[in-house]
mmCIF file of C-alpha atoms in Angstrom:
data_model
loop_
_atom_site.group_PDB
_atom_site.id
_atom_site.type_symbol
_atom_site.label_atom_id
_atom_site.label_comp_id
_atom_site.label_asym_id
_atom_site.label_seq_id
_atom_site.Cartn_x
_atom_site.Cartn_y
_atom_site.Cartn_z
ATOM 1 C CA UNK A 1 -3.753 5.432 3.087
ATOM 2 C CA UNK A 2 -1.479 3.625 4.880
ATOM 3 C CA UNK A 3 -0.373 2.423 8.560
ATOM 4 C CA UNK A 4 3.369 2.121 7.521
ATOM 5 C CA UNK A 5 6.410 5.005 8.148
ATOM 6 C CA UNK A 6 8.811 3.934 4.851
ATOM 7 C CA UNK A 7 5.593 2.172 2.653
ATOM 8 C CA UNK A 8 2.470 3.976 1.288
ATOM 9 C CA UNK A 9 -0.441 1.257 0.790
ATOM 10 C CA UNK A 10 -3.177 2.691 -1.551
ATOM 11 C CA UNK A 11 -6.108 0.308 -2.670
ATOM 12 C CA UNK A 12 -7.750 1.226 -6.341
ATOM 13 C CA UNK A 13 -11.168 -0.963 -6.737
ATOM 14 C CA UNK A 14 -8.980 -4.018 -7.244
ATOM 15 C CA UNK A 15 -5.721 -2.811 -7.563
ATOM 16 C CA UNK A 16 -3.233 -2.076 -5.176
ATOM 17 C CA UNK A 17 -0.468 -0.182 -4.897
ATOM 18 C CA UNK A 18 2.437 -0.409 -3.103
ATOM 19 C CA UNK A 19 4.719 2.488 -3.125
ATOM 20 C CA UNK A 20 8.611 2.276 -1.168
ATOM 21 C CA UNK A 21 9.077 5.732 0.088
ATOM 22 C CA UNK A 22 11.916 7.099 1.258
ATOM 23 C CA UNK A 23 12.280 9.375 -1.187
ATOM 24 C CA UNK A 24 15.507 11.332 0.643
ATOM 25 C CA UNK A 25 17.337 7.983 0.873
ATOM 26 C CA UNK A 26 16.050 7.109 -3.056
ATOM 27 C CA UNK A 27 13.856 4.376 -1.622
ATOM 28 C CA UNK A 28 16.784 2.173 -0.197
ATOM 29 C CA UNK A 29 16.045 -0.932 1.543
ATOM 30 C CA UNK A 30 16.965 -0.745 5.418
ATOM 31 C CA UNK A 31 15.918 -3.458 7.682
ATOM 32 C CA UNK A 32 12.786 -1.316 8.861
ATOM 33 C CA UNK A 33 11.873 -1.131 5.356
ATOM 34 C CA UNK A 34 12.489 -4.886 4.518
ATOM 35 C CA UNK A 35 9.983 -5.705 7.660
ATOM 36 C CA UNK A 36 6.991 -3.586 6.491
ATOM 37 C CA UNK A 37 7.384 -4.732 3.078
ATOM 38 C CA UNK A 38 7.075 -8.212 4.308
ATOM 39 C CA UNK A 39 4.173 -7.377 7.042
ATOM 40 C CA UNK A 40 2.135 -5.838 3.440
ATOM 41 C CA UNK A 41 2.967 -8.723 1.190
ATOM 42 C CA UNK A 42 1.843 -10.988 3.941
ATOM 43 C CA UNK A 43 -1.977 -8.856 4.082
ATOM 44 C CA UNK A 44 -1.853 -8.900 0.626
ATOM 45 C CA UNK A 45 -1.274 -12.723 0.371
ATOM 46 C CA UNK A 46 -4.926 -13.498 1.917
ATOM 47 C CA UNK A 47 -6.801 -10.555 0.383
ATOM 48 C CA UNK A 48 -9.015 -11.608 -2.166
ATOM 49 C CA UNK A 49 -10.300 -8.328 -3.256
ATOM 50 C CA UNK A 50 -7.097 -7.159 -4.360
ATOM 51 C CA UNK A 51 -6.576 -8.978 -8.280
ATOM 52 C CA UNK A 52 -3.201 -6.737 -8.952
ATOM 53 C CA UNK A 53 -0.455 -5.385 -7.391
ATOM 54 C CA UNK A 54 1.801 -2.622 -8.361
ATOM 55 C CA UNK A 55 5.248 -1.771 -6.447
ATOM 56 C CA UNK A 56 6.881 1.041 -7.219
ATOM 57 C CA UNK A 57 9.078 3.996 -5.553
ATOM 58 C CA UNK A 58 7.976 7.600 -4.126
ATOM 59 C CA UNK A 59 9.402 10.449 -5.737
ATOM 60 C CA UNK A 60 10.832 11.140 -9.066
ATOM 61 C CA UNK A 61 14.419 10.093 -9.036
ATOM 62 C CA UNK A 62 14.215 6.373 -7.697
ATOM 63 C CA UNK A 63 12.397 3.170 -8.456
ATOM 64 C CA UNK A 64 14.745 1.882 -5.762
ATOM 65 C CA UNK A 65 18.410 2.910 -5.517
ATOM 66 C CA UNK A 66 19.651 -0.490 -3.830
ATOM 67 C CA UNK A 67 19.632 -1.657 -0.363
ATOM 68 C CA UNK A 68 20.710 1.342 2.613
ATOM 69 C CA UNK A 69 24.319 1.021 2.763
ATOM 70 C CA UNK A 70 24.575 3.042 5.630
ATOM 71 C CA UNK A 71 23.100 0.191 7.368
ATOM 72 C CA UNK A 72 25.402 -2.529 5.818
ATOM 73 C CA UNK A 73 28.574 -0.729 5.852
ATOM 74 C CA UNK A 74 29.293 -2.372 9.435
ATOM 75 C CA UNK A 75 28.072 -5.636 9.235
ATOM 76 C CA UNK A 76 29.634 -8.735 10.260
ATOM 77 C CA UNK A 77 29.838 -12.048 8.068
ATOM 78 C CA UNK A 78 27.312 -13.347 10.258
ATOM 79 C CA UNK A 79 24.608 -9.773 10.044
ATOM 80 C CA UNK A 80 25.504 -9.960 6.095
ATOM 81 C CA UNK A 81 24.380 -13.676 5.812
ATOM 82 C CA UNK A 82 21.000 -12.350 7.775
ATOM 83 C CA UNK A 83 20.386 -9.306 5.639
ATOM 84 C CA UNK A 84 20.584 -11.311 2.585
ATOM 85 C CA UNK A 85 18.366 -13.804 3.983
ATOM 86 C CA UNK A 86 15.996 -11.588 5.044
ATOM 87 C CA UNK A 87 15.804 -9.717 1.469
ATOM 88 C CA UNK A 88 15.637 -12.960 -0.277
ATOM 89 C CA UNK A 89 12.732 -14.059 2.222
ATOM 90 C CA UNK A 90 10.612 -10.638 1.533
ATOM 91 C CA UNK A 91 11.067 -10.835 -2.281
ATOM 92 C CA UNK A 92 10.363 -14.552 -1.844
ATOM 93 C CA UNK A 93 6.680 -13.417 -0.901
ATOM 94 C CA UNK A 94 6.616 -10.703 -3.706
ATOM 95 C CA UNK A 95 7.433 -13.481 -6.425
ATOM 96 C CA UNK A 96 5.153 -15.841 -4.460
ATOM 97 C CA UNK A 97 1.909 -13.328 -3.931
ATOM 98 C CA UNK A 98 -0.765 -14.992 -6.050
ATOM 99 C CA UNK A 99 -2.071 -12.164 -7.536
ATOM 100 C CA UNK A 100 0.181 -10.830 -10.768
ATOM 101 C CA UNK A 101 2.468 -7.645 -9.452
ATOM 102 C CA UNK A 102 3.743 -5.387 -12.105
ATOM 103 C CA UNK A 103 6.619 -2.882 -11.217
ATOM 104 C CA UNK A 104 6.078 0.522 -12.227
ATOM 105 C CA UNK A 105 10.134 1.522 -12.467
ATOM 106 C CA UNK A 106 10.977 5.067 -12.773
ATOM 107 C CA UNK A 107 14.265 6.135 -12.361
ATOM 108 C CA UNK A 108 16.933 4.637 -10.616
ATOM 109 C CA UNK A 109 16.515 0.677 -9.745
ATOM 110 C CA UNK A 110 20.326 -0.348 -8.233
ATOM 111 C CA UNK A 111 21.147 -3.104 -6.730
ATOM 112 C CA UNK A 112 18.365 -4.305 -4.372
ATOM 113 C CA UNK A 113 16.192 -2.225 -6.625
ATOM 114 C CA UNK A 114 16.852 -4.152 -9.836
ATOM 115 C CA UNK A 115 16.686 -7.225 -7.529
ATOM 116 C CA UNK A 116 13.129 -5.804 -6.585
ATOM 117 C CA UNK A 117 12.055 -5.243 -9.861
ATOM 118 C CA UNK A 118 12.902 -8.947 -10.905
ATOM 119 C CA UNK A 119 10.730 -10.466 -8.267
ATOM 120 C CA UNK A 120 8.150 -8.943 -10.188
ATOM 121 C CA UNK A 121 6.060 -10.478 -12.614
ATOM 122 C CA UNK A 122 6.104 -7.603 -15.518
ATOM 123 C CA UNK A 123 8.275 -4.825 -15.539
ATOM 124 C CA UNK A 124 7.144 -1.301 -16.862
ATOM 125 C CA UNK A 125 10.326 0.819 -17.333
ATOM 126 C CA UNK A 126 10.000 4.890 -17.668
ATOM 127 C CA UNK A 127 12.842 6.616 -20.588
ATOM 128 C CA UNK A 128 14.494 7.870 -17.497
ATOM 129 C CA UNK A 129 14.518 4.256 -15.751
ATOM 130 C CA UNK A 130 18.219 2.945 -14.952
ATOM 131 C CA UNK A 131 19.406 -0.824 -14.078
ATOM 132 C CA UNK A 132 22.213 -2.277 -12.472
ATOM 133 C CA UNK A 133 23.742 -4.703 -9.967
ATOM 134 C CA UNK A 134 26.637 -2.592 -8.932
ATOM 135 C CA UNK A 135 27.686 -4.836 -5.718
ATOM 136 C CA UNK A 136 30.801 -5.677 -7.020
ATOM 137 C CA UNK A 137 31.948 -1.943 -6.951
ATOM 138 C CA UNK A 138 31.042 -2.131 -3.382
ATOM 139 C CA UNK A 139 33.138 -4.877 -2.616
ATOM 140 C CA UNK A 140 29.965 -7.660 -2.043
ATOM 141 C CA UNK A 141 27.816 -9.509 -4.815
ATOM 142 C CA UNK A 142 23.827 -9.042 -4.835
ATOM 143 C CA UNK A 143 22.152 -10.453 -1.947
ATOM 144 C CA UNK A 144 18.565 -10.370 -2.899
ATOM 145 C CA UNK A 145 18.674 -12.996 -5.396
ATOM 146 C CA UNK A 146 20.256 -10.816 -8.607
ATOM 147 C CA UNK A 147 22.850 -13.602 -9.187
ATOM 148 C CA UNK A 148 20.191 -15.846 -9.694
ATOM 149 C CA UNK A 149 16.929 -13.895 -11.267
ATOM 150 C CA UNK A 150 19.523 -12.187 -13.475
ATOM 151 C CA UNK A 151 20.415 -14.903 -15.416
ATOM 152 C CA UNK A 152 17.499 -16.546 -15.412
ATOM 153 C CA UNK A 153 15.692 -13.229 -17.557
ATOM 154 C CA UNK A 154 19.047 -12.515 -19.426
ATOM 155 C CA UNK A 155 20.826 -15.360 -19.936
ATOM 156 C CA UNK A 156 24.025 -16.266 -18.338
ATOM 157 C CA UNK A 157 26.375 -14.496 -20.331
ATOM 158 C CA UNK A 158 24.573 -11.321 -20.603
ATOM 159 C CA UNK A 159 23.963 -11.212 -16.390
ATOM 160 C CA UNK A 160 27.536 -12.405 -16.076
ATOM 161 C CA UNK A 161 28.509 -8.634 -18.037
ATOM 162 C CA UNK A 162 26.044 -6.449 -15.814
ATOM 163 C CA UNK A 163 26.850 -8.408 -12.749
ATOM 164 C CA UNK A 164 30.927 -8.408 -13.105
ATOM 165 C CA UNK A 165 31.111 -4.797 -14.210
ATOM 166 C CA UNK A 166 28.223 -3.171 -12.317
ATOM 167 C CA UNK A 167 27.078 -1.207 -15.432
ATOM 168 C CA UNK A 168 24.576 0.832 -15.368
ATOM 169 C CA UNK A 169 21.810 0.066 -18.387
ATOM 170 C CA UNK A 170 19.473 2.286 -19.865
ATOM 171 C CA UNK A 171 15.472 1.685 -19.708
ATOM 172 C CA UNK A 172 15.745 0.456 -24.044
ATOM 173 C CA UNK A 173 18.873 -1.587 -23.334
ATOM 174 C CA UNK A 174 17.065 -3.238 -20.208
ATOM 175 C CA UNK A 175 13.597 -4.045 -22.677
ATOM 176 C CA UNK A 176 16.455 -4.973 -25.541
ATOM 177 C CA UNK A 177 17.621 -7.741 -23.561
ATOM 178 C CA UNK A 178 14.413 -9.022 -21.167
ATOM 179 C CA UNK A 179 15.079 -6.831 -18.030
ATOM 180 C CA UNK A 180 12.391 -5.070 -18.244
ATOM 181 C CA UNK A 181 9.056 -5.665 -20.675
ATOM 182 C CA UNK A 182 7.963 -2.519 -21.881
ATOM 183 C CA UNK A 183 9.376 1.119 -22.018
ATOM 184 C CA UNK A 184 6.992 3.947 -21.769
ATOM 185 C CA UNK A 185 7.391 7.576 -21.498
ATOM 186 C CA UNK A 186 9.570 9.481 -18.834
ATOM 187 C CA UNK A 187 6.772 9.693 -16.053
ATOM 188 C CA UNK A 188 4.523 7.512 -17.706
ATOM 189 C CA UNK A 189 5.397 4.251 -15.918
ATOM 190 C CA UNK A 190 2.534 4.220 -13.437
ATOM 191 C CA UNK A 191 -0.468 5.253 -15.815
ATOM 192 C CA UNK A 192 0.834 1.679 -17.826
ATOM 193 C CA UNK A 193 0.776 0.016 -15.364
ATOM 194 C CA UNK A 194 -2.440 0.889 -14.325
ATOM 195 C CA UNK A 195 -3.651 0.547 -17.642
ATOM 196 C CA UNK A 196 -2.233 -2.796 -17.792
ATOM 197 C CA UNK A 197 -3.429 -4.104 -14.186
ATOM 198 C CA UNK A 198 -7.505 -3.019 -14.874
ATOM 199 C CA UNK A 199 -7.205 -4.890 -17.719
ATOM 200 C CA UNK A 200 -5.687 -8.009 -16.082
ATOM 201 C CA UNK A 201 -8.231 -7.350 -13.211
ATOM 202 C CA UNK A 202 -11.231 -7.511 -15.855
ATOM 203 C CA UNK A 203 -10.225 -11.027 -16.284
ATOM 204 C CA UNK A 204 -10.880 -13.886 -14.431
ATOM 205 C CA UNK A 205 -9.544 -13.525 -11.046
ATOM 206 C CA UNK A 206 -8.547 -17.466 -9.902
ATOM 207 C CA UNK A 207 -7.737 -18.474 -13.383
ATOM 208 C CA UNK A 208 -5.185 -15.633 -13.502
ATOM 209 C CA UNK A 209 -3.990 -16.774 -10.182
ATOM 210 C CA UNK A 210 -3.874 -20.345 -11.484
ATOM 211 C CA UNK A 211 -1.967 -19.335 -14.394
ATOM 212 C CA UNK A 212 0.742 -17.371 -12.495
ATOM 213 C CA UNK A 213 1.604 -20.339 -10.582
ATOM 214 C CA UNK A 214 1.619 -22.604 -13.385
ATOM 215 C CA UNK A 215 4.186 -20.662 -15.117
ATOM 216 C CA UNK A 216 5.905 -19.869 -11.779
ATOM 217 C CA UNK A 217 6.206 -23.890 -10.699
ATOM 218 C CA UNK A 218 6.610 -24.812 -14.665
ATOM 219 C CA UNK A 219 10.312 -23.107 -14.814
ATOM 220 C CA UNK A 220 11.530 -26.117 -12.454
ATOM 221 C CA UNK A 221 9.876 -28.806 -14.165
ATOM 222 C CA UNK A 222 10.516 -30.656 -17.189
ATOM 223 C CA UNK A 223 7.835 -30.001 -20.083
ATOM 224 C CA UNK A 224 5.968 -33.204 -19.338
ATOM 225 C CA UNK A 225 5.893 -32.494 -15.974
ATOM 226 C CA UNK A 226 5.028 -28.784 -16.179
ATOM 227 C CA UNK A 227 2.032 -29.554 -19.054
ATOM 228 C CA UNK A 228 0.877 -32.403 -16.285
ATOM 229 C CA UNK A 229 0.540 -29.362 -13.771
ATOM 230 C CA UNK A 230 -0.967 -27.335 -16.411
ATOM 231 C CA UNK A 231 -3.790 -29.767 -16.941
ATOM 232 C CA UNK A 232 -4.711 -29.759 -12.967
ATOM 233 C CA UNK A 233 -4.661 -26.262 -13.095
ATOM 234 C CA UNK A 234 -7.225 -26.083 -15.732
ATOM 235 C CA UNK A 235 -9.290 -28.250 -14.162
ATOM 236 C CA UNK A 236 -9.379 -26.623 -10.832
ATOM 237 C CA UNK A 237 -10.833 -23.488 -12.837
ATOM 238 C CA UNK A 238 -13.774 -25.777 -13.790
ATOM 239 C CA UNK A 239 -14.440 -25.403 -10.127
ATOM 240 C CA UNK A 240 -14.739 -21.821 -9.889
ATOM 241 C CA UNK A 241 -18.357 -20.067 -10.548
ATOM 242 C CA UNK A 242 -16.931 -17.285 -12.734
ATOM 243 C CA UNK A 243 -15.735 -19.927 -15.196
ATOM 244 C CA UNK A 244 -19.504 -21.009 -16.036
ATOM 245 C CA UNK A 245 -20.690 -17.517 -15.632
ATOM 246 C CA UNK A 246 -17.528 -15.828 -18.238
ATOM 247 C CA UNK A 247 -18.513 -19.267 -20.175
ATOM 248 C CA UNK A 248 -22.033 -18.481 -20.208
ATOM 249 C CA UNK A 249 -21.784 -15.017 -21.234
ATOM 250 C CA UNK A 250 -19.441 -15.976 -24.041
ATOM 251 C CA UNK A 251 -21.572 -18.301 -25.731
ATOM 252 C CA UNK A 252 -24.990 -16.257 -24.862
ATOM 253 C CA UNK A 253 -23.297 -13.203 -26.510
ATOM 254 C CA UNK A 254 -22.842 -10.920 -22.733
ATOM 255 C CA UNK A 255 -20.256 -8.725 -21.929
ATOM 256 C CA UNK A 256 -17.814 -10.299 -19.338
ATOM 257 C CA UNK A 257 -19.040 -9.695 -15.933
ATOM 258 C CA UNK A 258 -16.872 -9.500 -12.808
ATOM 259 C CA UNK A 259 -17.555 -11.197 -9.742
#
């Protein structure tokens, strides 16, 4: 299942999932953890087999609870400024992976769990899911890119609240304001998002990937620029067999096949 001590990699047909588990430490992010998560994103990167990827955290209490404190409690300026970077570098690849990744959040997702939920492309939230970027509280501000991701999904004057005051949001108040996409059942996060990736995986698998990045690289362009990308995007899928064989079975009346 998997060669890693704090990740469990499990591959379903073509889904993966990736599972943070530490379940006695509520999934926190130490340096180890950080590391592996990195090594698996990178394998993941260059595996074509795999057209979806799910993260989520082991146990029942914990999407994430945040980043191990334990472990930053005696760092210097200088170890701070490297932790940060080396979070923002790991969830860098996560938002980066060209397959779509959909976080299956149950329970608690603090601090560098919220931050790890946003690198995400969709987020499934559970009843008992809970948000926050408590940093503040803790006498720091995010690290992992929540100052920036935050406000990007929420607006500025919504992240501003959350990110000032470190208040905790519930899984319908995180879907209420863009947070998180969807709320499903209390222990029903991972069967949507299962659901949801084997039916993005029944699609085609490079014109998904082409239209991740176009709305990934679009957010930094103007429109003219971003609809320019668009079109060489959409041509690069005339390129790819399973466009004339989807297009074929389309017209001829077929069910979708998947190569």
């Amino acid at each position: 299942m998997s060669e890693y001590e704090n990740l469990l990699i499990e591959h379903r047909d073509a889904l993966t999932i990736v599972t943070i588990n530490r379940p006695k430490a509520l999934n926190a992010l130490n340096s180890a953890t950080l590391t592996e998560l990195g090594s698996a994103l990178d394998a993941l990167a260059g595996d074509r087999h795999t057209r979806v990827v799910i993260v989520t955290g082991g146990g029942e209490k914990a999407f994430v609870a945040g980043a191990d404190i334990t472990e930053m409690r005696s760092l210097s300026p200088e170890g701070g400024r490297e932790f940060a970077r080396r979070g923002q570098r790991v969830f860098a690849q996560l938002e980066e992976l060209p397959q779509p990744v959909i976080a299956a959040v149950n329970g608690f997702a603090l601090g560098g769990g919220c931050e790890l939920a946003m690198a995400c492309d969709i987020r499934i939230a559970a009843e008992n899911a809970r948000f926050a970027q408590p940093e503040t509280g803790l006498g720091i501000t995010p690290g992992f890119g929540g100052t920036q991701r935050l406000r990007r999904l929420v607006g500025p004057g919504r992240a501003k609240e959350l990110l000032f005051t470190g208040d905790t949001i519930d899984a319908a108040e995180a879907v209420r304001i863009g947070l998180a996409d969807r709320l499903v059942p209390a222990g029903g996060a991972m069967a949507a998002a299962v659901a949801m990736a084997e039916k993005i995986a029944a699609k085609g698998a490079a014109a998904t990937r082409y239209t991740k990045v176009a709305v990934q690289r679009g957010a930094d362009m103007n429109l003219a620029a971003a609809t320019a990308y668009e079109a060489e995007v959409f041509a690069l899928c005339f390129a790819d067999p399973e466009q004339a064989q989807r297009m074929g079975d389309f017209v001829d009346k077929r069910p979708p096949r998947r190569t």
